[in-house]
PDB file of C-alpha atoms in Angstrom:
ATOM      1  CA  UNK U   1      63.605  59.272  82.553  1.00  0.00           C
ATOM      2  CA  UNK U   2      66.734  59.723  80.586  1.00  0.00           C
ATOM      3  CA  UNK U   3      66.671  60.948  77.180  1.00  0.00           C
ATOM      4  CA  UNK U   4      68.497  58.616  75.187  1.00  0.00           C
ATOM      5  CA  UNK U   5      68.987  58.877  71.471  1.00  0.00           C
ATOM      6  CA  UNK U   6      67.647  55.729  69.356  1.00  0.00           C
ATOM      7  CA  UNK U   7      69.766  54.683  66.133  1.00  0.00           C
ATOM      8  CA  UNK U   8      67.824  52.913  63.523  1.00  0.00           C
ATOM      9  CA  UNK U   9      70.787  51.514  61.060  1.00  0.00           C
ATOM     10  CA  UNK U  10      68.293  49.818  58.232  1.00  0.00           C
ATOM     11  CA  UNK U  11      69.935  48.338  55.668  1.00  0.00           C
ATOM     12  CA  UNK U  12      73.675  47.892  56.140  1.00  0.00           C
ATOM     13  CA  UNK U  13      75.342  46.313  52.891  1.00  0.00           C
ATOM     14  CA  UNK U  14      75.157  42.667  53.913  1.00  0.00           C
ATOM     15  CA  UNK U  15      71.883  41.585  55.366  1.00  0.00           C
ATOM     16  CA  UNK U  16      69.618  40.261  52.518  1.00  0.00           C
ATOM     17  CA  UNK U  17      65.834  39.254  51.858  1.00  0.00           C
ATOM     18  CA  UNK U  18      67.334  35.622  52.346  1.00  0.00           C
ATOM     19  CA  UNK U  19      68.077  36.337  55.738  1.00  0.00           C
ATOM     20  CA  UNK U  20      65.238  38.144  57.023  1.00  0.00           C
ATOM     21  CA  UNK U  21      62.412  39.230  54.492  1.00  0.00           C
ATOM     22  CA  UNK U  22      61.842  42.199  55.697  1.00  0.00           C
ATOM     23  CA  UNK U  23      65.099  43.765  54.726  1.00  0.00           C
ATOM     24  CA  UNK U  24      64.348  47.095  52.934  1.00  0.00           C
ATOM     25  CA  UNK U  25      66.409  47.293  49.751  1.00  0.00           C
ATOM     26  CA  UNK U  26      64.430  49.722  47.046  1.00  0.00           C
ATOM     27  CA  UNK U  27      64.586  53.585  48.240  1.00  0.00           C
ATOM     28  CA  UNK U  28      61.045  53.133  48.913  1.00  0.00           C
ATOM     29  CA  UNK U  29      61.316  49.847  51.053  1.00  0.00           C
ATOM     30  CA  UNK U  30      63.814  51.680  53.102  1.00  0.00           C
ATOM     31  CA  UNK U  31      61.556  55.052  53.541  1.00  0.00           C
ATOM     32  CA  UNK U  32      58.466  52.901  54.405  1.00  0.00           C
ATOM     33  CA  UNK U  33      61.025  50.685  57.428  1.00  0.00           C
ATOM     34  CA  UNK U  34      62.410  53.980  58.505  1.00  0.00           C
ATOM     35  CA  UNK U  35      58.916  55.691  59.158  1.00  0.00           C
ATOM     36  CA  UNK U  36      57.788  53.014  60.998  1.00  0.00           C
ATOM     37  CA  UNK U  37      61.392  52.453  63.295  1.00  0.00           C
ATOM     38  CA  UNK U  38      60.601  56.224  63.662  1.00  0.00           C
ATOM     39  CA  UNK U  39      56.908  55.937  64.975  1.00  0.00           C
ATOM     40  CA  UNK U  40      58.128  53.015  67.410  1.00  0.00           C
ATOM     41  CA  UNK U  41      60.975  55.828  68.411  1.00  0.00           C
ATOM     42  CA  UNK U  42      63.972  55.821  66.507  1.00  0.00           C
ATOM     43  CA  UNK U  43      65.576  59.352  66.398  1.00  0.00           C
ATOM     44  CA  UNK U  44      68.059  58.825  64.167  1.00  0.00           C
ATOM     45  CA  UNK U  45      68.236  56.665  60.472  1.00  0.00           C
ATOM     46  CA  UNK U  46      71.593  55.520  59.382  1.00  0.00           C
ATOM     47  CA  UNK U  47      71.586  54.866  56.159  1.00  0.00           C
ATOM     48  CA  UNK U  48      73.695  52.694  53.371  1.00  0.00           C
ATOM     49  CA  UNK U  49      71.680  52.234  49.764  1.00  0.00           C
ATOM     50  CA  UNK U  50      71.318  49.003  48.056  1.00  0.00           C
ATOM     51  CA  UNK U  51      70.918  48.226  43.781  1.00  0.00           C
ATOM     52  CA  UNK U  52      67.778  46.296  43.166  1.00  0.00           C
ATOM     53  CA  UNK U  53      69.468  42.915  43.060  1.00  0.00           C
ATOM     54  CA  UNK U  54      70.456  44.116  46.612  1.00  0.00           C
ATOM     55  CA  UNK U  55      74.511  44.845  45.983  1.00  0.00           C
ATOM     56  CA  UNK U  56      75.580  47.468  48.140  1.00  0.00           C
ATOM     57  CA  UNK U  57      76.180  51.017  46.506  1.00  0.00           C
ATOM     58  CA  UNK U  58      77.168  54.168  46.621  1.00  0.00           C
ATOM     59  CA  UNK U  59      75.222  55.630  44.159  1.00  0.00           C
ATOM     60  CA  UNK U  60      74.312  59.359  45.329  1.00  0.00           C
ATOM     61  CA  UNK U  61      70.960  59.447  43.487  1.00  0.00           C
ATOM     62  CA  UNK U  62      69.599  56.856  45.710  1.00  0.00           C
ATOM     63  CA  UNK U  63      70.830  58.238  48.766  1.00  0.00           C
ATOM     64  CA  UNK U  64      69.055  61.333  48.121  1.00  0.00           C
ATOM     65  CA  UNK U  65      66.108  59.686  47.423  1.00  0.00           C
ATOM     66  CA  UNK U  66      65.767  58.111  50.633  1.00  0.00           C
ATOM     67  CA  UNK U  67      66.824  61.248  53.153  1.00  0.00           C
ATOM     68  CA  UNK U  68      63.976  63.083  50.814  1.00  0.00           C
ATOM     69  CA  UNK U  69      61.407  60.374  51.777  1.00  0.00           C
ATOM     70  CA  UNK U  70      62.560  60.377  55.455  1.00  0.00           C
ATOM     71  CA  UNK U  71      62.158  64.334  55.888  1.00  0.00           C
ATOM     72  CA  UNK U  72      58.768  64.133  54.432  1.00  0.00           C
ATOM     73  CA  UNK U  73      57.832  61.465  56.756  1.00  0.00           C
ATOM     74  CA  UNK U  74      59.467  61.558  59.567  1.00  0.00           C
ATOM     75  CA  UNK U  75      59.604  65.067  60.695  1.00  0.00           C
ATOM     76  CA  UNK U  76      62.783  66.498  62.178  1.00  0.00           C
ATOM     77  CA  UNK U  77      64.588  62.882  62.345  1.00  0.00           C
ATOM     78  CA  UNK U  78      68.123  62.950  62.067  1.00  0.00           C
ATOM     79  CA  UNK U  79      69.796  61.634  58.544  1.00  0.00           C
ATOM     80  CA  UNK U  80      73.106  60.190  59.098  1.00  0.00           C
ATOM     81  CA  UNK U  81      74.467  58.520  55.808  1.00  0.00           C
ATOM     82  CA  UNK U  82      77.387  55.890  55.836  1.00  0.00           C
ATOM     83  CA  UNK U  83      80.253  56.337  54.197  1.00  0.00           C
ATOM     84  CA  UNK U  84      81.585  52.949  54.291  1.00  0.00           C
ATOM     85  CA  UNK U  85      82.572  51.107  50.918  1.00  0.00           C
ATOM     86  CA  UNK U  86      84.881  48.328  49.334  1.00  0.00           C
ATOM     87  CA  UNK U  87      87.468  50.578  48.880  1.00  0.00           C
ATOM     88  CA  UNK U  88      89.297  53.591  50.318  1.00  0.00           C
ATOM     89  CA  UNK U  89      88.864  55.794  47.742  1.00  0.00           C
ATOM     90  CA  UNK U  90      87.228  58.705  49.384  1.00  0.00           C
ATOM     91  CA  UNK U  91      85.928  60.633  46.437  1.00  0.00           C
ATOM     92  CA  UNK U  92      83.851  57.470  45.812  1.00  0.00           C
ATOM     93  CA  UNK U  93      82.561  57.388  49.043  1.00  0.00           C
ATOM     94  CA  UNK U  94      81.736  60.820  50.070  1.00  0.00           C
ATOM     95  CA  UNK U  95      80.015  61.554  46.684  1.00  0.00           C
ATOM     96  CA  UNK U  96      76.599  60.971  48.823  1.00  0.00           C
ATOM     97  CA  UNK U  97      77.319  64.254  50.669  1.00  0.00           C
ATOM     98  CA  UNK U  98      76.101  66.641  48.132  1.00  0.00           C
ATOM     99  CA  UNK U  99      72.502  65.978  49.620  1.00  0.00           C
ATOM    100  CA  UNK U 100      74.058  67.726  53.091  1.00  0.00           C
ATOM    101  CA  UNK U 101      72.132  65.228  55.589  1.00  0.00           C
ATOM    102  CA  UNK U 102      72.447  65.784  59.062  1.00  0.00           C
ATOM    103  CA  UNK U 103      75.050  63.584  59.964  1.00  0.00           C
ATOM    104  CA  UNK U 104      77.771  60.845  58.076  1.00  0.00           C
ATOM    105  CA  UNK U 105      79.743  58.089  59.832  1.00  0.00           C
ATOM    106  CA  UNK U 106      83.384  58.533  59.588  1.00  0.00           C
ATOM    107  CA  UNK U 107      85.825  55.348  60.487  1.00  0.00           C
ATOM    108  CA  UNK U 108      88.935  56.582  61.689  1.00  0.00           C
ATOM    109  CA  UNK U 109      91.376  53.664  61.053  1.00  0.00           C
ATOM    110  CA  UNK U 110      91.277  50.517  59.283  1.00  0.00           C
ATOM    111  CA  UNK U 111      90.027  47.146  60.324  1.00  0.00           C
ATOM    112  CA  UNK U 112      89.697  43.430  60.539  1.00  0.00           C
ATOM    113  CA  UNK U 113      86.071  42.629  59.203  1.00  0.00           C
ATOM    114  CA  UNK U 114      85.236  39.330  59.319  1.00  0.00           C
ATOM    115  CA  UNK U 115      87.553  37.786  57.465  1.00  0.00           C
ATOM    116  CA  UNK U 116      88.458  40.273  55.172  1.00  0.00           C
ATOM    117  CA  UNK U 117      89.618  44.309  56.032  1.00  0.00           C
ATOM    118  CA  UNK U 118      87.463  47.187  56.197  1.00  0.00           C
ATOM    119  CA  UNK U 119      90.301  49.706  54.383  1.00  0.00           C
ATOM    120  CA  UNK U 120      90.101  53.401  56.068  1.00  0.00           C
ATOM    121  CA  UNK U 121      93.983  54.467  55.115  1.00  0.00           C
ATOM    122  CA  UNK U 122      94.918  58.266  57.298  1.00  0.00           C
ATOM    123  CA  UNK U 123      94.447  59.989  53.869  1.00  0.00           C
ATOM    124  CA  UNK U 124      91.244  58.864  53.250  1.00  0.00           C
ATOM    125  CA  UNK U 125      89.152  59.211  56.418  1.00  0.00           C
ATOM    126  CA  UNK U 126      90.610  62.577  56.763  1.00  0.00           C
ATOM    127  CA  UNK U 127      89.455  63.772  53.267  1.00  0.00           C
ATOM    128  CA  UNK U 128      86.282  62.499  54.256  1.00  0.00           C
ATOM    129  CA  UNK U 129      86.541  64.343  57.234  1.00  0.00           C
ATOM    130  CA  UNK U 130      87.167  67.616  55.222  1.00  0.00           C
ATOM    131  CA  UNK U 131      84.665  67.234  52.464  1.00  0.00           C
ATOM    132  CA  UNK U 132      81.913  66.575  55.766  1.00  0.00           C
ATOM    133  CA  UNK U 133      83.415  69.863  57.138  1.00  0.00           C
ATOM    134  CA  UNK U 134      82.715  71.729  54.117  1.00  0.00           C
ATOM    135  CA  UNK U 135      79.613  70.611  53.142  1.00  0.00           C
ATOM    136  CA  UNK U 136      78.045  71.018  57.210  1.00  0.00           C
ATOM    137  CA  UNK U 137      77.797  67.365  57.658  1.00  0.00           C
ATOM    138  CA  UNK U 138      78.795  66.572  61.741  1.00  0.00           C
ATOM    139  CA  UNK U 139      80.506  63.292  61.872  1.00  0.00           C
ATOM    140  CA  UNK U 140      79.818  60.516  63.506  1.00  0.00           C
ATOM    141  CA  UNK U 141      82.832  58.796  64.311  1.00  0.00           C
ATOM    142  CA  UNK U 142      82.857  54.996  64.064  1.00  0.00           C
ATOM    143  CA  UNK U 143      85.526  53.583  66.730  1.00  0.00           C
ATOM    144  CA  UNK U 144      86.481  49.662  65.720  1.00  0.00           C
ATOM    145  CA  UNK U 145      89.759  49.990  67.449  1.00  0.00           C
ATOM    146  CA  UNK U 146      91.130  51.777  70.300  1.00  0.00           C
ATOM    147  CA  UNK U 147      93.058  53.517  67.520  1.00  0.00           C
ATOM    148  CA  UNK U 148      90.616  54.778  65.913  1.00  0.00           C
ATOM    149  CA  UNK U 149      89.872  57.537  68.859  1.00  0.00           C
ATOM    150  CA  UNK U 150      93.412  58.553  68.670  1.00  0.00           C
ATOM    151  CA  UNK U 151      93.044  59.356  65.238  1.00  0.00           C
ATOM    152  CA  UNK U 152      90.069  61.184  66.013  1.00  0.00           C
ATOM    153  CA  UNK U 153      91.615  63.241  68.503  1.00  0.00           C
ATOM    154  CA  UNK U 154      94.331  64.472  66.018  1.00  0.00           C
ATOM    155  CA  UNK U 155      91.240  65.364  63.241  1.00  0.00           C
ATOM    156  CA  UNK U 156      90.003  67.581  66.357  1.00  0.00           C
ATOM    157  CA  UNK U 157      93.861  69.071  66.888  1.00  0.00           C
ATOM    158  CA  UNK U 158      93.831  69.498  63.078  1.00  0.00           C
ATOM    159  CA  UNK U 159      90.812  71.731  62.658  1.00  0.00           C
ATOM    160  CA  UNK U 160      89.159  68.555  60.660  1.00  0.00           C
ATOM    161  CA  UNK U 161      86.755  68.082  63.062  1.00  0.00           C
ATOM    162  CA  UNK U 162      84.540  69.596  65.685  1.00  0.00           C
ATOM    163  CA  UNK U 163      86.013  69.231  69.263  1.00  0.00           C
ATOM    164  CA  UNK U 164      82.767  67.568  70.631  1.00  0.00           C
ATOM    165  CA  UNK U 165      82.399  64.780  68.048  1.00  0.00           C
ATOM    166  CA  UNK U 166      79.820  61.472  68.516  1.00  0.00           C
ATOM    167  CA  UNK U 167      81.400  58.356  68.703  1.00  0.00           C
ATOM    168  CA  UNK U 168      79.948  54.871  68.084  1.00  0.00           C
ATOM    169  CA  UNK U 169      81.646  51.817  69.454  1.00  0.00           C
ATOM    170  CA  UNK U 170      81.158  48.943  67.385  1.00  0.00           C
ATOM    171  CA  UNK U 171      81.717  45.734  68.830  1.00  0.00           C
ATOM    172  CA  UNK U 172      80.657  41.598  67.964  1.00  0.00           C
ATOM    173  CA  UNK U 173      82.558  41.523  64.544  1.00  0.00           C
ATOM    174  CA  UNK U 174      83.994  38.487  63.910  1.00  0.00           C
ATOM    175  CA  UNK U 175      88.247  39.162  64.281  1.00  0.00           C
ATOM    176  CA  UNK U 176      87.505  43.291  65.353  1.00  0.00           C
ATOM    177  CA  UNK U 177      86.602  44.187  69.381  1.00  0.00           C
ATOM    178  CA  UNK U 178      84.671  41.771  70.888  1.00  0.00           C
ATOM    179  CA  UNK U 179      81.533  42.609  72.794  1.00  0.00           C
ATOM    180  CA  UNK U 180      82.773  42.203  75.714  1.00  0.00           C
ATOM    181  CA  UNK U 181      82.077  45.271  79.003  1.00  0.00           C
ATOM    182  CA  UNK U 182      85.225  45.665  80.098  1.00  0.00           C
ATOM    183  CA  UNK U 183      87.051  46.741  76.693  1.00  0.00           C
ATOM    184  CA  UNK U 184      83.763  49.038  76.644  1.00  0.00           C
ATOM    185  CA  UNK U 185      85.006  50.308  79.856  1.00  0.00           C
ATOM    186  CA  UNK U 186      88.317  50.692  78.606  1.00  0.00           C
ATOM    187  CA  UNK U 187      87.081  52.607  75.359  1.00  0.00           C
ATOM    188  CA  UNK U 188      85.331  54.899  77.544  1.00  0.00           C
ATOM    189  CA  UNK U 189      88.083  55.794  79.598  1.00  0.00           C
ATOM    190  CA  UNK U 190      89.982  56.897  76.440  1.00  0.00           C
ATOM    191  CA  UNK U 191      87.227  58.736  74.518  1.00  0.00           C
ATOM    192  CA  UNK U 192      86.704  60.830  78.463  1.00  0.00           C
ATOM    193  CA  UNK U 193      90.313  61.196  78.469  1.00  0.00           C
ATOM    194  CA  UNK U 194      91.113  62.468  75.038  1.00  0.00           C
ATOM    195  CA  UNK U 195      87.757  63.780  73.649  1.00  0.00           C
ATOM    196  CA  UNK U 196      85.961  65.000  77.068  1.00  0.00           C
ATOM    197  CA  UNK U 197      83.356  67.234  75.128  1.00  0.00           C
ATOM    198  CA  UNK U 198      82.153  64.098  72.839  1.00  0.00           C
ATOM    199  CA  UNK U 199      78.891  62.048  73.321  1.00  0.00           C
ATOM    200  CA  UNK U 200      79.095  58.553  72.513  1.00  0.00           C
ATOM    201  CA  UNK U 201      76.555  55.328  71.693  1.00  0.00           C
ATOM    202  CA  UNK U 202      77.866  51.886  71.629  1.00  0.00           C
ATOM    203  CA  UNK U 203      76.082  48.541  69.277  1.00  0.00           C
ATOM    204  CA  UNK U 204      76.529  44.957  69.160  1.00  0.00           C
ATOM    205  CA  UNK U 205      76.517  42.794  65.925  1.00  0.00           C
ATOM    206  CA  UNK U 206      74.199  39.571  66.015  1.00  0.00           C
ATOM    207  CA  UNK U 207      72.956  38.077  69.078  1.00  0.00           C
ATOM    208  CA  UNK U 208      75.325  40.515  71.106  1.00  0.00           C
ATOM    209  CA  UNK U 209      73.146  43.645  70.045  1.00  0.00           C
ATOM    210  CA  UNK U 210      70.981  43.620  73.124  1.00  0.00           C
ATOM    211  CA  UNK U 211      73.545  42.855  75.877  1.00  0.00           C
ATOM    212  CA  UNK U 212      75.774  46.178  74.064  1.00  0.00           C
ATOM    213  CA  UNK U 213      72.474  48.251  74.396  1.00  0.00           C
ATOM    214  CA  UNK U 214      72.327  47.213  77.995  1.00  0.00           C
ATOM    215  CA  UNK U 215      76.127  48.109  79.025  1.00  0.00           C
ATOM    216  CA  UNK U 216      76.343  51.541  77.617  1.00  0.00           C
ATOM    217  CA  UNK U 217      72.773  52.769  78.610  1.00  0.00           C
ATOM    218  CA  UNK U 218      73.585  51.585  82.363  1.00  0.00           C
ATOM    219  CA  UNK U 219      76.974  53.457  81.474  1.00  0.00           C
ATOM    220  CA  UNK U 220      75.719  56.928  80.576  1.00  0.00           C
ATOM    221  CA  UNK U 221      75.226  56.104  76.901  1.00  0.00           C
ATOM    222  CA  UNK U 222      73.797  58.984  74.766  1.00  0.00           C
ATOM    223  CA  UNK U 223      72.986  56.936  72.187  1.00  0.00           C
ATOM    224  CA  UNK U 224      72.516  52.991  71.293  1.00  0.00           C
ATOM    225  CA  UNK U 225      72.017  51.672  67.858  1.00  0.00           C
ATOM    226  CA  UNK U 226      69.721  48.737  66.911  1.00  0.00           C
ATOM    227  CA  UNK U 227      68.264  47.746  63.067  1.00  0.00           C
ATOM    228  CA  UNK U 228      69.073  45.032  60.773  1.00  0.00           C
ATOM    229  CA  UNK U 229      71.919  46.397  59.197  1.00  0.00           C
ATOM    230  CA  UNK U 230      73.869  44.617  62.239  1.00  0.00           C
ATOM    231  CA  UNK U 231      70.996  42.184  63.872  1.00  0.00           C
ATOM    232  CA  UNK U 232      67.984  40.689  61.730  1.00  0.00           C
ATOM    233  CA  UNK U 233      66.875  38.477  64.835  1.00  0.00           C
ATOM    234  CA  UNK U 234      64.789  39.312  67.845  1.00  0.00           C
ATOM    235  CA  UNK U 235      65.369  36.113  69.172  1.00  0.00           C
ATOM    236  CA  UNK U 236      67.639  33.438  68.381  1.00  0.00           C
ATOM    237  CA  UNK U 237      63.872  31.695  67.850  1.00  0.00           C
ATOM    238  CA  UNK U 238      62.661  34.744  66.150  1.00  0.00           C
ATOM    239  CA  UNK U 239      63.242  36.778  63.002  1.00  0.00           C
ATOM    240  CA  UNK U 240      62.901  40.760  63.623  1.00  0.00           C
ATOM    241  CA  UNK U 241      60.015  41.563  62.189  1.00  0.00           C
ATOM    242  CA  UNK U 242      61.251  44.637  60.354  1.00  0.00           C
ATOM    243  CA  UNK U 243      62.918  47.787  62.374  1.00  0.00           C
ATOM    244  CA  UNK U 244      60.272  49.057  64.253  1.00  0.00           C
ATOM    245  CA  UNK U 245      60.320  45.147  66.340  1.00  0.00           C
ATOM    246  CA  UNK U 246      64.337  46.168  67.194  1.00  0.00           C
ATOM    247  CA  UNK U 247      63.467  49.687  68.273  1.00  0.00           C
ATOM    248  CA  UNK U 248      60.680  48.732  70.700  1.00  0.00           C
ATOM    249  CA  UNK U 249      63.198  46.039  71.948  1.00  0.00           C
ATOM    250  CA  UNK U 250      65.586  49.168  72.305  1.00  0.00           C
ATOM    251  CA  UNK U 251      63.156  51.103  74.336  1.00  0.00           C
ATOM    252  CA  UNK U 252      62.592  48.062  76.579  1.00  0.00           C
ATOM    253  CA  UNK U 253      66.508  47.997  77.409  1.00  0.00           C
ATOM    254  CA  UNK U 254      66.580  51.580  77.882  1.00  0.00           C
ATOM    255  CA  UNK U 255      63.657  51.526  80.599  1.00  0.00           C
ATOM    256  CA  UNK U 256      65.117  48.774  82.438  1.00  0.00           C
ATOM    257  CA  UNK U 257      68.014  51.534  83.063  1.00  0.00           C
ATOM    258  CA  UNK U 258      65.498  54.779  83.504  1.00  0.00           C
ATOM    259  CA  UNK U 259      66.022  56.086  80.335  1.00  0.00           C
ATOM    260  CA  UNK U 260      63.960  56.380  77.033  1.00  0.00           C
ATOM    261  CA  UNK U 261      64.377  57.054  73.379  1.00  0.00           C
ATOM    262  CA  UNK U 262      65.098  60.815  72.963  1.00  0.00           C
ATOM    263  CA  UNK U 263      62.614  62.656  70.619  1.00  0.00           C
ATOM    264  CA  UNK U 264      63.895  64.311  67.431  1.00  0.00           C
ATOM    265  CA  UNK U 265      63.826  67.499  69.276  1.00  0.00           C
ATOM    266  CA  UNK U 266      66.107  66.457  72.062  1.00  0.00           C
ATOM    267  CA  UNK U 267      68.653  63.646  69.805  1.00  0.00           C
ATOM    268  CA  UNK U 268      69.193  67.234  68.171  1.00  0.00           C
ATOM    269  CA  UNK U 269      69.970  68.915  71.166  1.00  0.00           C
ATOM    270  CA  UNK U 270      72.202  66.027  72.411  1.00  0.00           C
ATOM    271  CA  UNK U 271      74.239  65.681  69.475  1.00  0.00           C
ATOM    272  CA  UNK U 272      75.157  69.360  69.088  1.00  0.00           C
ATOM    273  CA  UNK U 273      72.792  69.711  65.780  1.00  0.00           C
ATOM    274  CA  UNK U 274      70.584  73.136  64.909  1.00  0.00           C
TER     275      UNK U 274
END
């Protein structure tokens, strides 16, 4: 079967204990979710930090605290850290790549989110791009917009950015894409057309998470993403209980198309990481 690399995202900056107790918050909550997404086959953690009174954060103390307690858990999974935040300022927002993880998400444009707009100005998300450059962080670039893989390509043409980055189409949020096959379709043709070396995963917010698993696995997908950063339901009856229940429903969808979640080992090897 196909080897198919497994995104855990944990947290996210929105979820909260009100919405699904088992919501890791503290550093430790989110080491002891991760280590079990990873035993049910997660490959790869993405991770945003809350404060105690779960607010998101930034802080870069907390961020290392967590990728610390994943390496010493969960050998050889990949660390991919968000760089997402209420503002564009991207000193702010890359301060959490001093600890060097494996990977950071990198949103090349700016977006409708909900009903508010998820700010990623040209000047920002390519100074992020250059301080992940410099400090050997590969990017994972986030694609809300058709846009946003035109902007990759000219990070590539610019020497910003590797030539065979991993894009993640995001789709289900209220006033952005909506999860809908054919503008994955659509996507696709653009990311083959410009960016013909990248690999790519695809996720669905809310109730939409399993159907977006489904489309780009049967598509070729390298990757999907699951957790309850963007889904804290298994069912509309039932509440996820924790990560681990979202990854084994991820492994399910991937074995109805004859593949399986990819083993640290081999998510390395498919995402161009040593």
């Amino acid at each position: 079967m196909r080897p198919v690399v497994v995104t855990v995202a944990i947290t996210g900056s929105v979820a909260r204990k009100a919405d699904n107790p088992t919501v890791p918050i503290t550093p430790a909550e989110q080491i002891e979710s991760t280590h079990a997404a990873y035993e049910a086959g997660a490959a790869l953690a993405h991770i945003h930090v809350r404060e105690d009174d779960e607010s998101p954060s930034l802080d870069p103390e907390r961020f290392g605290q967590v990728q610390e307690g994943i390496r010493r858990h969960c050998p050889d999974m990949i660390v991919q850290f968000s760089t997402s935040g209420s503002g564009p300022d991207p000193v702010e927002r890359g301060a959490c790549l001093i600890h060097r993880p494996d990977m950071a998400s990198l949103t090349t444009g700016s977006v409708n989110f909900g009903e508010g707009v998820y700010e990623n100005p040209a000047a920002s998300f390519t100074a992020l791009g250059r301080r992940m450059r410099e400090e050997g962080v590969r990017p994972e670039i986030e694609v809300f917009d058709l846009t946003h893989i035109h902007n990759a390509r000219r990070l590539v043409d610019e020497g910003v950015i590797g030539a065979e980055p991993h894009l993640q189409f995001v789709m289900g949020i209220r006033n952005a894409l909506p999860p809908d096959p054919h503008l994955l379709d659509i996507l696709l043709a653009e990311t083959q057309r410009l960016l013909p070396g990248a690999t790519w995963g695809a996720f669905g917010i809310g109730r939409f998470q399993s159907p977006v698993m489904g489309w780009a696995v049967s598509r070729g997908a390298q990757g999907v993403r699951t957790g309850l950063e963007d889904n804290v339901r298994l069912s509309k009856e039932r509440l996820a209980d924790g990560n681990a229940d979202l990854v084994r429903l991820a492994a399910r969808i991937c074995a109805e198309h004859g593949a399986r979640p990819a083993t640290p080992a081999e998510a390395r090897a498919i995402l161009h990481l040593g």
